[in-house]
mmCIF file of C-alpha atoms in Angstrom:
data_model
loop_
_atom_site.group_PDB
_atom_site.id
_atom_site.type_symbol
_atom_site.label_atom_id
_atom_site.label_comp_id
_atom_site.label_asym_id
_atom_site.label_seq_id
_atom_site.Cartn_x
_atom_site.Cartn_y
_atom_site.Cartn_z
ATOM 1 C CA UNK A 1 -8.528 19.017 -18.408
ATOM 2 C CA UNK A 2 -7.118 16.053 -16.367
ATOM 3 C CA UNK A 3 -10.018 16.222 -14.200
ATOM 4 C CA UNK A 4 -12.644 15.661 -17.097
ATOM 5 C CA UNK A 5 -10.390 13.126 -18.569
ATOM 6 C CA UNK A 6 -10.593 11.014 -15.528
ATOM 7 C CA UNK A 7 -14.257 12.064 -15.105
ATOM 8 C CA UNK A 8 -15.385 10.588 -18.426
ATOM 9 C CA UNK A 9 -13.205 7.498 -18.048
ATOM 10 C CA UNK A 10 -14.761 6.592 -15.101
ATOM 11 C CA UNK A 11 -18.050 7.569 -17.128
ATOM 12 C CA UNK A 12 -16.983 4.849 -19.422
ATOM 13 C CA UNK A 13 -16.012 2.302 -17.085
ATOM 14 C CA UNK A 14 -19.490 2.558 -15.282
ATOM 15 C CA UNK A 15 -21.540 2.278 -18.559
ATOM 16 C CA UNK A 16 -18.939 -0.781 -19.728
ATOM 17 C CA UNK A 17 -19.338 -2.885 -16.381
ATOM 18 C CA UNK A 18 -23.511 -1.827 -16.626
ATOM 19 C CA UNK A 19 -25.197 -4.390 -14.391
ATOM 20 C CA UNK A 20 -22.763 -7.143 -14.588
ATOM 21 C CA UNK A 21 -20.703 -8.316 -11.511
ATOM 22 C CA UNK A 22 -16.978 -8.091 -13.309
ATOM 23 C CA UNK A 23 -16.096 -6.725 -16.816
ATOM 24 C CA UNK A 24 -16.489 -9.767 -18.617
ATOM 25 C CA UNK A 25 -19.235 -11.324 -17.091
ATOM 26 C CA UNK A 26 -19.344 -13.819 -13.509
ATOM 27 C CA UNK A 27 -15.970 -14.429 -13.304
ATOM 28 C CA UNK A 28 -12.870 -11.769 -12.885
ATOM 29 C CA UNK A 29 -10.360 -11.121 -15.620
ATOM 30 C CA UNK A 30 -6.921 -9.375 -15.048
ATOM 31 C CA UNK A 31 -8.643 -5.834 -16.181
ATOM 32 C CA UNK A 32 -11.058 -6.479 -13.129
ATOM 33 C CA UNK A 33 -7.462 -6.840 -10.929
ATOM 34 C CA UNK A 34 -6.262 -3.251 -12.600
ATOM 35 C CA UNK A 35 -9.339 -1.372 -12.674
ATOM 36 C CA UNK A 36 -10.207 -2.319 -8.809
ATOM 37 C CA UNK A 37 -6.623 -1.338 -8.219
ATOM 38 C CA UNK A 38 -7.033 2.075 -9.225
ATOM 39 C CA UNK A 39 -10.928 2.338 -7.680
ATOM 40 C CA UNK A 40 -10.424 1.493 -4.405
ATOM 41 C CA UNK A 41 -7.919 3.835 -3.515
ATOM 42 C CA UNK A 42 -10.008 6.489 -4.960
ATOM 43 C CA UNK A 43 -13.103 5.321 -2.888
ATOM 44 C CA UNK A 44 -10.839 4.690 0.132
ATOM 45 C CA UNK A 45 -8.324 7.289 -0.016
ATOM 46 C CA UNK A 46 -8.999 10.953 1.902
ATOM 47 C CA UNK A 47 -8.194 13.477 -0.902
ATOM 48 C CA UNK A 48 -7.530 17.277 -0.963
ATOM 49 C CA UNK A 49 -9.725 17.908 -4.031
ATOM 50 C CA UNK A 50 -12.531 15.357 -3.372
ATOM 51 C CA UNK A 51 -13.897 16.270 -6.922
ATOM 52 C CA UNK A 52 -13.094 13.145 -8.465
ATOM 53 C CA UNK A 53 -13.425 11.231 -5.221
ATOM 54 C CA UNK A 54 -17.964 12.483 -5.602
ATOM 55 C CA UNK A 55 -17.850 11.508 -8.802
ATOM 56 C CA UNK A 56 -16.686 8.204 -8.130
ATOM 57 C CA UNK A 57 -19.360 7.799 -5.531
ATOM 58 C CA UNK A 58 -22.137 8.541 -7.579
ATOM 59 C CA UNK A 59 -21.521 5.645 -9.934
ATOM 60 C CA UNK A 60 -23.311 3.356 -7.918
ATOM 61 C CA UNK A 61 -22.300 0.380 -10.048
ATOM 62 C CA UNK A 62 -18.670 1.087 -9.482
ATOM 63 C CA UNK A 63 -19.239 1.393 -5.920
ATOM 64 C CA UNK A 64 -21.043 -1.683 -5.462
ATOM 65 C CA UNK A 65 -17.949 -3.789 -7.677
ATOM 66 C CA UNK A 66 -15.003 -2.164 -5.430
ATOM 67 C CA UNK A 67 -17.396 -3.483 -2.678
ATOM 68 C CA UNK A 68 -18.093 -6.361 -3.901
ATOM 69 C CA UNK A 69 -14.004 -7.369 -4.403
ATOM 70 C CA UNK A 70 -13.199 -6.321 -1.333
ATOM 71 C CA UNK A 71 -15.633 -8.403 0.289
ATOM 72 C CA UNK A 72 -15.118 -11.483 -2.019
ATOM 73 C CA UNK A 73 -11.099 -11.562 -2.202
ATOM 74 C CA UNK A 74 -10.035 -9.407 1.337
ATOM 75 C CA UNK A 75 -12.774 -10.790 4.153
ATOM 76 C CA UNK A 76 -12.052 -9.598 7.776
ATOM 77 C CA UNK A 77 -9.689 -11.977 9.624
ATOM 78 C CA UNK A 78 -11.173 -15.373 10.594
ATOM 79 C CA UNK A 79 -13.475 -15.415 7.367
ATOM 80 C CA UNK A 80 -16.117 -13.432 9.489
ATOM 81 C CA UNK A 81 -18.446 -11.077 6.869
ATOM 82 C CA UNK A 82 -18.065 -7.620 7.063
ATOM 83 C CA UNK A 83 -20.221 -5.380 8.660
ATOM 84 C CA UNK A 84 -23.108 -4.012 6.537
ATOM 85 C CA UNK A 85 -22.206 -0.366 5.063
ATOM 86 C CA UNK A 86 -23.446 1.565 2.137
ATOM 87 C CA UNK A 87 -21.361 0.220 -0.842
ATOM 88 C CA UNK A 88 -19.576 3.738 -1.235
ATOM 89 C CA UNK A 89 -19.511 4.202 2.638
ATOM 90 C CA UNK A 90 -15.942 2.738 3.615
ATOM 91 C CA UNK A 91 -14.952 3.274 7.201
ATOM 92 C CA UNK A 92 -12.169 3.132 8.491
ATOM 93 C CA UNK A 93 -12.213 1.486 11.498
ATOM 94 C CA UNK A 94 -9.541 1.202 14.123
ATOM 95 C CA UNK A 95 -7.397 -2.062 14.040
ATOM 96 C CA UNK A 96 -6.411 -2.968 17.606
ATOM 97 C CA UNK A 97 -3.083 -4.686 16.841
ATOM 98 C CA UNK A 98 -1.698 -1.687 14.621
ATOM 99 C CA UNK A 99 1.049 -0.546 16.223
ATOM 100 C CA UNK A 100 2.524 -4.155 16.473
ATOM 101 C CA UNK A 101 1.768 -4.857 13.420
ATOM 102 C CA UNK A 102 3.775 -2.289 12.259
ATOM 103 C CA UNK A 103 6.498 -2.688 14.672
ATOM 104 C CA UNK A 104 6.762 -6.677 13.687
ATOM 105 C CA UNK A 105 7.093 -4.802 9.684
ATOM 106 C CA UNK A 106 10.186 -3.020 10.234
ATOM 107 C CA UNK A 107 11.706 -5.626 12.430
ATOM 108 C CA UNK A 108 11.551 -8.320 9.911
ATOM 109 C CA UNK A 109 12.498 -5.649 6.943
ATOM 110 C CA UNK A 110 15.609 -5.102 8.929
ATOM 111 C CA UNK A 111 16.507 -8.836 10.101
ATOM 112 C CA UNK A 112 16.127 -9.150 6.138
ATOM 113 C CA UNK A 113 18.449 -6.406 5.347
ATOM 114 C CA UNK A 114 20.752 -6.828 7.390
ATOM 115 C CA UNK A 115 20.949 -10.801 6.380
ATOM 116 C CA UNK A 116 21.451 -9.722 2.496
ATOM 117 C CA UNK A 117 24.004 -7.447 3.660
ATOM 118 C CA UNK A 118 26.053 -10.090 5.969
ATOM 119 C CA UNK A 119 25.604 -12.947 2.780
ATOM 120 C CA UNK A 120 26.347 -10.582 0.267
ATOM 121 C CA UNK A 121 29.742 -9.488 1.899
ATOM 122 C CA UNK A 122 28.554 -6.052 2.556
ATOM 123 C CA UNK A 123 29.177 -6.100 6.132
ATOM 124 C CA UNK A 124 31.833 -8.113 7.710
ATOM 125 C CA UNK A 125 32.435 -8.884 11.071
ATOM 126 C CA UNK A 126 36.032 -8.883 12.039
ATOM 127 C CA UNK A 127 37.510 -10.449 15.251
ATOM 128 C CA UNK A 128 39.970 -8.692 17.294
ATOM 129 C CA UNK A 129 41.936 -8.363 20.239
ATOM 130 C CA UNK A 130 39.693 -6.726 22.769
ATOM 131 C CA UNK A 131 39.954 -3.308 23.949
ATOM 132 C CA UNK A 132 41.855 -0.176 23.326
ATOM 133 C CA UNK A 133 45.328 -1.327 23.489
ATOM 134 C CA UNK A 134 44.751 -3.738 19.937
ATOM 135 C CA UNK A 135 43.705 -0.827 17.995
ATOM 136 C CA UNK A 136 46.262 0.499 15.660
ATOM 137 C CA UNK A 137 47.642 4.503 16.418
ATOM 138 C CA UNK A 138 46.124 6.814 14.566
ATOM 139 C CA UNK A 139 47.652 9.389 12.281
ATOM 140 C CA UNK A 140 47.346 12.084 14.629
ATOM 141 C CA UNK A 141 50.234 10.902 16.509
ATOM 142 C CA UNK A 142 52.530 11.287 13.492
ATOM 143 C CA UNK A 143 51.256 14.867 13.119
ATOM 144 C CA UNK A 144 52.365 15.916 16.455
ATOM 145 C CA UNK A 145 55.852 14.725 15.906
ATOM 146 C CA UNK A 146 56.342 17.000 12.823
ATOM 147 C CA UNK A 147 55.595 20.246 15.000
#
């Protein structure tokens, strides 16, 4: 049941956009923004059931908009064009700088956390006397004295 419900809607959504670049004509329109966000994963995404995935694909007109918004709003890096592909035929190519990429990610997530937590009070830092003999006894010592 889900499946045909989210077959037909996309029905609907290809026979509402027809031939026309973006929902309400030439320019976009915030249902443009939510629609494409829930296409292009679809399109882009590798599925288990690729049912609705096919279906998807042979909309042609859909195809060519999530295509057409990805090249007019998220162009390769130094405003080059991307490379020609079939409109439904996303590949995912290899980014070189990945790993760093996602290395540089978690550093500066936990630079930022670890800022909120210092300003927000947290985590304190607490200066001491160095070294074992400024640390107070522990309980265990009391322990021993009542056997």
């Amino acid at each position: 049941q889900l499946y045909r419900d989210a077959r037909e809607c996309l029905t609907l959504l290809s026979q509402r956009l027809g031939s026309q670049k973006f929902f309400f004509g030439d320019s976009p329109a915030s249902l443009d923004a939510f629609v494409f966000s829930r296409l292009a994963p679809l399109l882009k995404a590798k599925l288990p059931n690729g049912k609705l995935q096919q279906h998807l694909k042979s909309l042609q007109n859909l195809c060519n908009y999530c295509t057409s918004i990805l090249s007019l709003y998220f162009p390769w890096d130094g405003g080059e064009m991307r490379p020609p592909a079939s409109p439904c035929g996303f590949r995912a190519e290899e980014d070189p700088h990945k790993r760093r990429n996602q290395l540089l990610s978690v550093l500066v997530g936990l630079v930022a956390m670890l800022g909120y937590a210092f300003l927000s009070g947290i985590v304190s830092i607490q200066r001491g006397s160095a070294g074992p003999a400024g640390r107070q006894p522990i309980a265990l010592e009391e322990e021993e004295e009542e056997e």
